[in-house]
Amino acid sequence: VGQYRDPDGKSFYAVYSAIPETSGWGLVVVVPRAELMSQVYLIMVLVALSLVALIFSVMTLMHFISRTVVKPISELSNEMKTITRAMDFSRRVQIKRQDEIGQLGQSFNQMGEQLEESFLKIREYSENLEDMVAQRTEELNAANNELKEKNKTIEQEMFIAQRVQRNILPDQATTLLGDELRFAASYSSMEAIGGDLYDISRIGQTTFGFFIADVSGHGIPAALITMLAKVSFTTYSHWDIPTGETCTSVNDAIFRMIGDLDHYLTAYFGKLDLQTGIFEYTNCGHHPAMVIREKDGSIEELDTSGFLIGAFADGMYETKSIQLEEGDRILLFTDGIVEARNEDGDFFGNDRLYDYIKQNLDCVPGDFVDGLIGNVDAYCGSRPADDDRAVLYIQFLSTVDDPDNERKVADALIIEKKSTPGSASVQKKYQKGIDLLQENRLQEALDFFKSRLKKEPENPKLLNYLSATYYAKGDFPEAYRVLETMLELGHDTKAVRKNMEKVRQQLDSII
């Protein structure tokens, strides 16, 4: 290929190509440059025109899109900004189209209407909120005051129920039942009122009955059932029947009332005849009673066959008996004692109870019970009680032949210092002191009764003999002081009051 000019100055393009299979022949094509470039210029013009047409089409399309898509969306965006900035939910867009953009505009307008409605509600609610809060606060205060009043009423009723429940229990301090029987007891409940109960009472001229019970559950239902148990045992214990039959009657009465309430109670009931020292007993699914023998400190468990009270109708309960000797003690307790847990969750258990008993054989009932409760509390440490706790500890001091005559002799001795006791049991225990008093060996009699009082400091019979001795010696202030001690211990009889009046007359005559 080459370019050249002819003599006239015209420009040409020449193309040469050899012809194969010839000897040196070739082909030369000569084209004027003007002719060749005219086609190129035509193509360039066509391309330029095409570009112009394309640009125009694109601009036209962009303008169309801007008017039909971008502008409506821009309007939506601007309206949204206005709404969010000015919180003017009344703004609407005017897009009258049936395509997706039109649907978007309609949705926007619907959203605006809903927002406007919601905003008006919120504004209305906000304007009324303070009043509503004040009203609700007033209502809550009224309800709270009502609850406080009801709670106060409940607390008062619970306090009364607690007082009633406590008052039906015998005096928890060590108390003498005559001169032949002494007991001490303790009761503590998890709540204001509980489900444990004990009782001891005279059920015959020379017979005492006592029981301990543990009702399932706690609180008011359990407390009501303890009252029912108290009434039932008190009623049927006076019947001249074996303890097993007594428990059968109690079970029948209680089952009729609570048999469908899924409540029951365990109980232990016993009767002690002070003339014979025979202790008759029945266990109703409770912890067995323990007898601690005075002579050797041995411990015996007293158990019988018998099921829970109030759980089934027609329950049958076994009766057994044992001979007690002077000084023997009976221990009854609820499971809150042996099942008390320490901080590690371990039970106090029977072994620790046995150890405590063996270490405190010489304690009077009051000290024994106080020590046992303190021992359990110390074992539990900071762990709160898991159950109610009740303990009843009874000491059999002596038999009696004619208790009425003994009391008359003991109360009258200060008035007639040479009276002869009419009771064999009194003569047996205090004969030496009585003989010394009758022989007018007053200082020796005084020493004798004082020494016996160290072992039995709250025995009213010994206190009466001591007062009689002071009276015989003419030491009326001491005689009067001892009689006051008898009153403080609960031995408030007409005879003691009469004796105090007699001593007071002597004191007045001296003054």
Short mmCIF file of N, CA and C in Angstrom, two decimals, residues 184-349:
data_model
loop_
_atom_site.label_atom_id
_atom_site.label_comp_id
_atom_site.label_asym_id
_atom_site.label_seq_id
_atom_site.Cartn_x
_atom_site.Cartn_y
_atom_site.Cartn_z
N ALA A 184 -42.72 -28.85 132.81
CA ALA A 184 -42.28 -27.63 132.12
C ALA A 184 -42.54 -27.84 130.63
N ALA A 185 -42.74 -26.75 129.92
CA ALA A 185 -43.05 -26.87 128.49
C ALA A 185 -42.53 -25.65 127.75
N SER A 186 -42.42 -25.82 126.45
CA SER A 186 -42.02 -24.71 125.58
C SER A 186 -42.72 -24.89 124.24
N TYR A 187 -43.09 -23.75 123.67
CA TYR A 187 -43.74 -23.79 122.36
C TYR A 187 -43.32 -22.56 121.56
N SER A 188 -42.90 -22.78 120.33
CA SER A 188 -42.57 -21.68 119.42
C SER A 188 -43.06 -22.06 118.04
N SER A 189 -43.65 -21.09 117.34
CA SER A 189 -44.21 -21.36 116.02
C SER A 189 -43.47 -20.56 114.96
N MET A 190 -43.47 -21.08 113.72
CA MET A 190 -42.85 -20.37 112.60
C MET A 190 -43.59 -19.07 112.30
N GLU A 191 -44.89 -19.09 112.42
CA GLU A 191 -45.71 -17.93 112.12
C GLU A 191 -46.37 -17.45 113.41
N ALA A 192 -47.22 -16.43 113.30
CA ALA A 192 -47.86 -15.89 114.49
C ALA A 192 -48.64 -16.97 115.23
N ILE A 193 -49.31 -17.82 114.49
CA ILE A 193 -50.01 -18.95 115.09
C ILE A 193 -49.53 -20.21 114.39
N GLY A 194 -49.51 -21.30 115.13
CA GLY A 194 -48.92 -22.51 114.57
C GLY A 194 -49.81 -23.73 114.72
N GLY A 195 -49.19 -24.88 114.46
CA GLY A 195 -49.94 -26.12 114.43
C GLY A 195 -49.52 -27.15 115.45
N ASP A 196 -48.68 -26.75 116.43
CA ASP A 196 -48.30 -27.66 117.51
C ASP A 196 -49.13 -27.33 118.75
N LEU A 197 -49.30 -28.32 119.61
CA LEU A 197 -50.14 -28.13 120.79
C LEU A 197 -49.73 -29.13 121.86
N TYR A 198 -49.80 -28.69 123.12
CA TYR A 198 -49.64 -29.62 124.24
C TYR A 198 -50.64 -29.23 125.32
N ASP A 199 -50.92 -30.16 126.22
CA ASP A 199 -51.85 -29.87 127.31
C ASP A 199 -51.62 -30.86 128.43
N ILE A 200 -51.88 -30.41 129.64
CA ILE A 200 -51.83 -31.28 130.81
C ILE A 200 -52.90 -30.79 131.77
N SER A 201 -53.70 -31.71 132.28
CA SER A 201 -54.81 -31.30 133.15
C SER A 201 -55.22 -32.47 134.03
N ARG A 202 -55.87 -32.10 135.13
CA ARG A 202 -56.40 -33.13 136.03
C ARG A 202 -57.67 -33.70 135.43
N ILE A 203 -57.74 -35.04 135.30
CA ILE A 203 -58.94 -35.67 134.74
C ILE A 203 -59.59 -36.61 135.75
N GLY A 204 -59.11 -36.59 136.97
CA GLY A 204 -59.67 -37.39 138.05
C GLY A 204 -59.06 -36.92 139.35
N GLN A 205 -59.52 -37.48 140.46
CA GLN A 205 -59.03 -37.02 141.75
C GLN A 205 -57.53 -37.22 141.88
N THR A 206 -57.03 -38.33 141.35
CA THR A 206 -55.59 -38.61 141.45
C THR A 206 -54.98 -38.90 140.08
N THR A 207 -55.64 -38.50 139.02
CA THR A 207 -55.17 -38.82 137.67
C THR A 207 -55.00 -37.54 136.85
N PHE A 208 -53.88 -37.50 136.14
CA PHE A 208 -53.62 -36.39 135.22
C PHE A 208 -53.51 -36.94 133.80
N GLY A 209 -54.07 -36.19 132.86
CA GLY A 209 -53.94 -36.55 131.46
C GLY A 209 -53.13 -35.49 130.73
N PHE A 210 -52.36 -35.92 129.76
CA PHE A 210 -51.60 -34.95 128.98
C PHE A 210 -51.41 -35.48 127.57
N PHE A 211 -51.28 -34.56 126.65
CA PHE A 211 -51.04 -34.95 125.26
C PHE A 211 -50.23 -33.88 124.57
N ILE A 212 -49.63 -34.28 123.46
CA ILE A 212 -48.93 -33.36 122.58
C ILE A 212 -49.35 -33.70 121.16
N ALA A 213 -49.49 -32.70 120.30
CA ALA A 213 -50.00 -32.93 118.94
C ALA A 213 -49.27 -32.02 117.95
N ASP A 214 -49.24 -32.48 116.71
CA ASP A 214 -48.60 -31.73 115.63
C ASP A 214 -49.51 -31.82 114.40
N VAL A 215 -50.11 -30.69 114.03
CA VAL A 215 -51.04 -30.65 112.90
C VAL A 215 -50.25 -30.42 111.61
N SER A 216 -50.66 -31.08 110.55
CA SER A 216 -50.01 -30.86 109.25
C SER A 216 -50.26 -29.43 108.80
N GLY A 217 -49.23 -28.81 108.24
CA GLY A 217 -49.35 -27.44 107.76
C GLY A 217 -49.10 -26.43 108.86
N HIS A 218 -49.31 -25.17 108.51
CA HIS A 218 -49.05 -24.07 109.43
C HIS A 218 -50.15 -23.03 109.26
N GLY A 219 -50.08 -21.99 110.07
CA GLY A 219 -50.99 -20.87 109.91
C GLY A 219 -52.37 -21.12 110.49
N ILE A 220 -53.34 -20.35 109.98
CA ILE A 220 -54.69 -20.37 110.54
C ILE A 220 -55.36 -21.74 110.46
N PRO A 221 -55.31 -22.46 109.30
CA PRO A 221 -55.96 -23.78 109.28
C PRO A 221 -55.41 -24.71 110.35
N ALA A 222 -54.08 -24.75 110.48
CA ALA A 222 -53.48 -25.63 111.49
C ALA A 222 -53.88 -25.19 112.89
N ALA A 223 -53.93 -23.88 113.14
CA ALA A 223 -54.31 -23.38 114.46
C ALA A 223 -55.74 -23.77 114.81
N LEU A 224 -56.64 -23.69 113.83
CA LEU A 224 -58.03 -24.08 114.09
C LEU A 224 -58.14 -25.56 114.43
N ILE A 225 -57.33 -26.37 113.76
CA ILE A 225 -57.38 -27.81 114.04
C ILE A 225 -56.79 -28.10 115.42
N THR A 226 -55.79 -27.32 115.85
CA THR A 226 -55.27 -27.52 117.21
C THR A 226 -56.35 -27.22 118.24
N MET A 227 -57.17 -26.20 117.98
CA MET A 227 -58.27 -25.90 118.90
C MET A 227 -59.25 -27.07 118.94
N LEU A 228 -59.52 -27.63 117.77
CA LEU A 228 -60.42 -28.78 117.69
C LEU A 228 -59.84 -29.96 118.45
N ALA A 229 -58.54 -30.18 118.31
CA ALA A 229 -57.88 -31.28 119.02
C ALA A 229 -57.92 -31.05 120.52
N LYS A 230 -57.69 -29.81 120.94
CA LYS A 230 -57.74 -29.47 122.36
C LYS A 230 -59.10 -29.81 122.96
N VAL A 231 -60.16 -29.37 122.28
CA VAL A 231 -61.52 -29.63 122.78
C VAL A 231 -61.80 -31.12 122.81
N SER A 232 -61.41 -31.83 121.75
CA SER A 232 -61.71 -33.26 121.65
C SER A 232 -60.99 -34.05 122.73
N PHE A 233 -59.69 -33.82 122.89
CA PHE A 233 -58.94 -34.55 123.91
C PHE A 233 -59.42 -34.20 125.32
N THR A 234 -59.73 -32.92 125.55
CA THR A 234 -60.22 -32.51 126.87
C THR A 234 -61.55 -33.21 127.18
N THR A 235 -62.40 -33.31 126.18
CA THR A 235 -63.71 -33.94 126.39
C THR A 235 -63.58 -35.43 126.65
N TYR A 236 -62.90 -36.14 125.76
CA TYR A 236 -62.87 -37.60 125.84
C TYR A 236 -61.88 -38.12 126.88
N SER A 237 -60.93 -37.31 127.32
CA SER A 237 -59.98 -37.79 128.33
C SER A 237 -60.65 -37.99 129.68
N HIS A 238 -61.79 -37.33 129.91
CA HIS A 238 -62.49 -37.50 131.18
C HIS A 238 -63.33 -38.77 131.22
N TRP A 239 -63.49 -39.41 130.09
CA TRP A 239 -64.21 -40.68 130.09
C TRP A 239 -63.34 -41.76 130.71
N ASP A 240 -63.94 -42.63 131.47
CA ASP A 240 -63.20 -43.70 132.14
C ASP A 240 -62.99 -44.86 131.16
N ILE A 241 -62.15 -44.62 130.15
CA ILE A 241 -61.85 -45.62 129.13
C ILE A 241 -60.35 -45.64 128.88
N PRO A 242 -59.80 -46.71 128.30
CA PRO A 242 -58.36 -46.75 128.00
C PRO A 242 -57.96 -45.63 127.04
N THR A 243 -56.69 -45.31 127.06
CA THR A 243 -56.20 -44.22 126.21
C THR A 243 -56.41 -44.51 124.73
N GLY A 244 -56.31 -45.78 124.34
CA GLY A 244 -56.52 -46.12 122.93
C GLY A 244 -57.94 -45.82 122.49
N GLU A 245 -58.92 -46.12 123.35
CA GLU A 245 -60.31 -45.82 123.01
C GLU A 245 -60.55 -44.31 123.01
N THR A 246 -59.86 -43.61 123.90
CA THR A 246 -59.96 -42.14 123.89
C THR A 246 -59.51 -41.60 122.54
N CYS A 247 -58.38 -42.10 122.04
CA CYS A 247 -57.85 -41.63 120.75
C CYS A 247 -58.77 -42.02 119.60
N THR A 248 -59.42 -43.18 119.70
CA THR A 248 -60.38 -43.57 118.68
C THR A 248 -61.55 -42.59 118.63
N SER A 249 -62.05 -42.21 119.80
CA SER A 249 -63.15 -41.24 119.85
C SER A 249 -62.72 -39.89 119.31
N VAL A 250 -61.49 -39.48 119.66
CA VAL A 250 -60.98 -38.20 119.16
C VAL A 250 -60.85 -38.25 117.64
N ASN A 251 -60.33 -39.36 117.11
CA ASN A 251 -60.16 -39.50 115.66
C ASN A 251 -61.51 -39.42 114.95
N ASP A 252 -62.51 -40.12 115.49
CA ASP A 252 -63.83 -40.09 114.85
C ASP A 252 -64.40 -38.68 114.83
N ALA A 253 -64.25 -37.96 115.94
CA ALA A 253 -64.79 -36.60 116.01
C ALA A 253 -64.08 -35.66 115.05
N ILE A 254 -62.76 -35.77 114.98
CA ILE A 254 -62.00 -34.86 114.12
C ILE A 254 -62.18 -35.22 112.65
N PHE A 255 -62.23 -36.53 112.35
CA PHE A 255 -62.40 -36.94 110.95
C PHE A 255 -63.72 -36.45 110.39
N ARG A 256 -64.75 -36.44 111.22
CA ARG A 256 -66.05 -35.95 110.74
C ARG A 256 -65.97 -34.48 110.30
N MET A 257 -65.04 -33.75 110.88
CA MET A 257 -64.96 -32.31 110.61
C MET A 257 -63.91 -31.96 109.56
N ILE A 258 -62.79 -32.70 109.50
CA ILE A 258 -61.71 -32.31 108.58
C ILE A 258 -61.31 -33.44 107.65
N GLY A 259 -62.07 -34.53 107.63
CA GLY A 259 -61.67 -35.68 106.83
C GLY A 259 -61.53 -35.39 105.35
N ASP A 260 -62.25 -34.39 104.85
CA ASP A 260 -62.18 -34.06 103.42
C ASP A 260 -61.30 -32.85 103.14
N LEU A 261 -60.52 -32.41 104.12
CA LEU A 261 -59.72 -31.19 103.96
C LEU A 261 -58.23 -31.48 103.77
N ASP A 262 -57.87 -32.73 103.67
CA ASP A 262 -56.47 -33.10 103.47
C ASP A 262 -55.58 -32.59 104.60
N HIS A 263 -56.12 -32.59 105.81
CA HIS A 263 -55.34 -32.23 107.00
C HIS A 263 -55.43 -33.39 107.99
N TYR A 264 -54.44 -33.49 108.81
CA TYR A 264 -54.41 -34.54 109.83
C TYR A 264 -53.48 -34.07 110.94
N LEU A 265 -53.37 -34.86 111.99
CA LEU A 265 -52.44 -34.52 113.06
C LEU A 265 -51.88 -35.78 113.68
N THR A 266 -50.65 -35.69 114.14
CA THR A 266 -50.07 -36.74 114.96
C THR A 266 -50.26 -36.33 116.42
N ALA A 267 -50.37 -37.31 117.30
CA ALA A 267 -50.62 -36.99 118.70
C ALA A 267 -50.09 -38.11 119.59
N TYR A 268 -49.82 -37.75 120.84
CA TYR A 268 -49.43 -38.73 121.86
C TYR A 268 -50.23 -38.37 123.11
N PHE A 269 -50.98 -39.36 123.61
CA PHE A 269 -51.87 -39.13 124.75
C PHE A 269 -51.52 -40.11 125.86
N GLY A 270 -51.46 -39.59 127.09
CA GLY A 270 -51.16 -40.45 128.23
C GLY A 270 -51.92 -40.03 129.47
N LYS A 271 -52.08 -41.00 130.40
CA LYS A 271 -52.71 -40.73 131.69
C LYS A 271 -51.81 -41.30 132.78
N LEU A 272 -51.62 -40.51 133.83
CA LEU A 272 -50.78 -40.93 134.96
C LEU A 272 -51.62 -40.96 136.22
N ASP A 273 -51.68 -42.13 136.85
CA ASP A 273 -52.39 -42.30 138.12
C ASP A 273 -51.41 -42.06 139.25
N LEU A 274 -51.63 -41.01 140.02
CA LEU A 274 -50.69 -40.65 141.08
C LEU A 274 -50.75 -41.60 142.27
N GLN A 275 -51.82 -42.35 142.40
CA GLN A 275 -51.91 -43.32 143.49
C GLN A 275 -51.04 -44.55 143.23
N THR A 276 -50.99 -44.96 141.96
CA THR A 276 -50.27 -46.20 141.63
C THR A 276 -48.97 -45.95 140.88
N GLY A 277 -48.83 -44.78 140.26
CA GLY A 277 -47.65 -44.53 139.43
C GLY A 277 -47.75 -45.19 138.06
N ILE A 278 -48.94 -45.69 137.71
CA ILE A 278 -49.13 -46.34 136.41
C ILE A 278 -49.34 -45.26 135.34
N PHE A 279 -48.52 -45.35 134.31
CA PHE A 279 -48.64 -44.43 133.17
C PHE A 279 -49.20 -45.21 131.99
N GLU A 280 -50.40 -44.83 131.56
CA GLU A 280 -51.07 -45.47 130.42
C GLU A 280 -50.96 -44.54 129.22
N TYR A 281 -50.65 -45.11 128.04
CA TYR A 281 -50.34 -44.22 126.92
C TYR A 281 -50.76 -44.82 125.58
N THR A 282 -50.91 -43.95 124.59
CA THR A 282 -51.22 -44.33 123.21
C THR A 282 -50.53 -43.35 122.26
N ASN A 283 -49.90 -43.90 121.24
CA ASN A 283 -49.22 -43.07 120.24
C ASN A 283 -50.03 -43.08 118.94
N CYS A 284 -50.30 -41.89 118.41
CA CYS A 284 -51.07 -41.75 117.17
C CYS A 284 -50.16 -41.18 116.08
N GLY A 285 -49.21 -42.00 115.64
CA GLY A 285 -48.32 -41.58 114.57
C GLY A 285 -47.32 -40.51 114.95
N HIS A 286 -47.10 -40.30 116.24
CA HIS A 286 -46.21 -39.25 116.73
C HIS A 286 -44.86 -39.85 117.12
N HIS A 287 -43.91 -38.96 117.46
CA HIS A 287 -42.65 -39.45 118.01
C HIS A 287 -42.93 -40.14 119.34
N PRO A 288 -42.34 -41.29 119.60
CA PRO A 288 -42.57 -41.96 120.88
C PRO A 288 -42.14 -41.10 122.05
N ALA A 289 -42.88 -41.23 123.16
CA ALA A 289 -42.46 -40.55 124.38
C ALA A 289 -41.21 -41.23 124.93
N MET A 290 -40.46 -40.50 125.73
CA MET A 290 -39.26 -41.05 126.36
C MET A 290 -39.43 -40.99 127.88
N VAL A 291 -39.12 -42.10 128.53
CA VAL A 291 -39.10 -42.15 129.99
C VAL A 291 -37.65 -42.16 130.45
N ILE A 292 -37.29 -41.21 131.30
CA ILE A 292 -35.94 -41.15 131.86
C ILE A 292 -36.03 -41.62 133.30
N ARG A 293 -35.39 -42.73 133.59
CA ARG A 293 -35.48 -43.34 134.91
C ARG A 293 -34.57 -42.61 135.91
N GLU A 294 -35.14 -42.33 137.08
CA GLU A 294 -34.39 -41.63 138.11
C GLU A 294 -33.28 -42.50 138.70
N LYS A 295 -33.54 -43.80 138.82
CA LYS A 295 -32.59 -44.65 139.54
C LYS A 295 -31.29 -44.87 138.80
N ASP A 296 -31.32 -44.96 137.48
CA ASP A 296 -30.09 -45.25 136.75
C ASP A 296 -29.89 -44.37 135.51
N GLY A 297 -30.79 -43.43 135.25
CA GLY A 297 -30.63 -42.55 134.11
C GLY A 297 -30.91 -43.20 132.77
N SER A 298 -31.46 -44.40 132.77
CA SER A 298 -31.75 -45.08 131.50
C SER A 298 -32.92 -44.40 130.79
N ILE A 299 -32.96 -44.57 129.48
CA ILE A 299 -33.98 -43.93 128.65
C ILE A 299 -34.76 -45.02 127.91
N GLU A 300 -36.09 -44.97 128.03
CA GLU A 300 -36.95 -45.93 127.35
C GLU A 300 -37.91 -45.18 126.42
N GLU A 301 -38.09 -45.71 125.21
CA GLU A 301 -39.08 -45.14 124.29
C GLU A 301 -40.40 -45.88 124.46
N LEU A 302 -41.47 -45.13 124.59
CA LEU A 302 -42.81 -45.70 124.77
C LEU A 302 -43.61 -45.50 123.49
N ASP A 303 -43.86 -46.60 122.80
CA ASP A 303 -44.53 -46.52 121.50
C ASP A 303 -45.67 -47.52 121.45
N THR A 304 -46.66 -47.24 120.62
CA THR A 304 -47.76 -48.17 120.37
C THR A 304 -48.11 -48.10 118.89
N SER A 305 -48.92 -49.04 118.46
CA SER A 305 -49.42 -48.98 117.08
C SER A 305 -50.59 -48.01 117.03
N GLY A 306 -50.70 -47.30 115.95
CA GLY A 306 -51.77 -46.32 115.81
C GLY A 306 -51.44 -45.36 114.69
N PHE A 307 -52.46 -44.97 113.94
CA PHE A 307 -52.22 -44.12 112.77
C PHE A 307 -52.53 -42.67 113.11
N LEU A 308 -52.33 -41.81 112.13
CA LEU A 308 -52.59 -40.38 112.29
C LEU A 308 -54.06 -40.14 112.64
N ILE A 309 -54.32 -39.04 113.32
CA ILE A 309 -55.68 -38.67 113.69
C ILE A 309 -56.26 -37.76 112.61
N GLY A 310 -57.49 -38.06 112.19
CA GLY A 310 -58.17 -37.23 111.21
C GLY A 310 -57.94 -37.64 109.78
N ALA A 311 -57.08 -38.65 109.55
CA ALA A 311 -56.77 -39.06 108.18
C ALA A 311 -57.75 -40.12 107.67
N PHE A 312 -58.18 -41.02 108.56
CA PHE A 312 -59.08 -42.10 108.17
C PHE A 312 -60.15 -42.28 109.24
N ALA A 313 -61.31 -42.76 108.81
CA ALA A 313 -62.38 -43.07 109.75
C ALA A 313 -62.11 -44.42 110.40
N ASP A 314 -62.74 -44.63 111.56
CA ASP A 314 -62.69 -45.92 112.26
C ASP A 314 -61.26 -46.33 112.59
N GLY A 315 -60.45 -45.38 113.00
CA GLY A 315 -59.07 -45.70 113.38
C GLY A 315 -59.03 -46.47 114.69
N MET A 316 -58.12 -47.43 114.78
CA MET A 316 -57.95 -48.23 115.99
C MET A 316 -56.58 -47.92 116.58
N TYR A 317 -56.53 -47.75 117.90
CA TYR A 317 -55.30 -47.35 118.57
C TYR A 317 -55.04 -48.25 119.77
N GLU A 318 -53.79 -48.60 119.93
CA GLU A 318 -53.37 -49.53 120.97
C GLU A 318 -53.14 -48.80 122.29
N THR A 319 -53.39 -49.50 123.39
CA THR A 319 -53.15 -48.97 124.73
C THR A 319 -52.06 -49.79 125.41
N LYS A 320 -51.08 -49.12 125.99
CA LYS A 320 -50.05 -49.78 126.79
C LYS A 320 -49.88 -49.01 128.09
N SER A 321 -49.17 -49.62 129.04
CA SER A 321 -48.93 -48.95 130.32
C SER A 321 -47.56 -49.35 130.85
N ILE A 322 -47.06 -48.53 131.77
CA ILE A 322 -45.75 -48.75 132.36
C ILE A 322 -45.78 -48.23 133.79
N GLN A 323 -44.99 -48.83 134.66
CA GLN A 323 -44.91 -48.40 136.05
C GLN A 323 -43.82 -47.34 136.20
N LEU A 324 -44.19 -46.19 136.74
CA LEU A 324 -43.23 -45.14 137.02
C LEU A 324 -42.84 -45.16 138.48
N GLU A 325 -41.60 -44.82 138.73
CA GLU A 325 -41.09 -44.69 140.09
C GLU A 325 -40.89 -43.21 140.40
N GLU A 326 -40.77 -42.90 141.69
CA GLU A 326 -40.59 -41.51 142.09
C GLU A 326 -39.34 -40.92 141.43
N GLY A 327 -39.51 -39.75 140.85
CA GLY A 327 -38.39 -39.08 140.19
C GLY A 327 -38.30 -39.34 138.70
N ASP A 328 -39.01 -40.36 138.20
CA ASP A 328 -38.98 -40.63 136.76
C ASP A 328 -39.59 -39.47 135.98
N ARG A 329 -39.08 -39.27 134.77
CA ARG A 329 -39.54 -38.16 133.94
C ARG A 329 -40.01 -38.67 132.57
N ILE A 330 -40.94 -37.94 131.99
CA ILE A 330 -41.48 -38.26 130.67
C ILE A 330 -41.23 -37.07 129.75
N LEU A 331 -40.66 -37.35 128.58
CA LEU A 331 -40.38 -36.29 127.61
C LEU A 331 -41.21 -36.51 126.35
N LEU A 332 -41.97 -35.48 125.98
CA LEU A 332 -42.73 -35.47 124.73
C LEU A 332 -42.28 -34.27 123.90
N PHE A 333 -42.24 -34.45 122.59
CA PHE A 333 -41.78 -33.37 121.73
C PHE A 333 -42.36 -33.56 120.32
N THR A 334 -42.37 -32.48 119.55
CA THR A 334 -42.81 -32.55 118.15
C THR A 334 -41.59 -32.64 117.24
N ASP A 335 -41.83 -32.90 115.96
CA ASP A 335 -40.70 -33.13 115.05
C ASP A 335 -39.87 -31.88 114.78
N GLY A 336 -40.38 -30.71 115.20
CA GLY A 336 -39.57 -29.50 115.06
C GLY A 336 -38.31 -29.53 115.89
N ILE A 337 -38.22 -30.46 116.86
CA ILE A 337 -37.00 -30.59 117.67
C ILE A 337 -35.98 -31.45 116.95
N VAL A 338 -36.29 -32.71 116.69
CA VAL A 338 -35.30 -33.62 116.11
C VAL A 338 -35.07 -33.34 114.63
N GLU A 339 -36.02 -32.69 113.96
CA GLU A 339 -35.86 -32.38 112.54
C GLU A 339 -35.39 -30.95 112.30
N ALA A 340 -34.97 -30.27 113.35
CA ALA A 340 -34.38 -28.94 113.17
C ALA A 340 -33.07 -29.09 112.40
N ARG A 341 -32.81 -28.17 111.47
CA ARG A 341 -31.63 -28.26 110.61
C ARG A 341 -30.65 -27.12 110.92
N ASN A 342 -29.37 -27.44 110.76
CA ASN A 342 -28.35 -26.40 110.89
C ASN A 342 -28.11 -25.73 109.54
N GLU A 343 -27.11 -24.88 109.47
CA GLU A 343 -26.86 -24.12 108.25
C GLU A 343 -26.43 -25.02 107.09
N ASP A 344 -25.93 -26.23 107.39
CA ASP A 344 -25.55 -27.17 106.34
C ASP A 344 -26.70 -28.08 105.92
N GLY A 345 -27.86 -27.93 106.59
CA GLY A 345 -29.02 -28.75 106.25
C GLY A 345 -29.08 -30.07 106.99
N ASP A 346 -28.20 -30.28 107.98
CA ASP A 346 -28.19 -31.54 108.74
C ASP A 346 -29.21 -31.46 109.88
N PHE A 347 -29.86 -32.61 110.18
CA PHE A 347 -30.85 -32.67 111.25
C PHE A 347 -30.19 -32.67 112.62
N PHE A 348 -30.93 -32.12 113.60
CA PHE A 348 -30.50 -32.23 115.01
C PHE A 348 -30.48 -33.70 115.41
N GLY A 349 -31.55 -34.41 115.12
CA GLY A 349 -31.58 -35.86 115.24
C GLY A 349 -31.75 -36.41 116.65
#
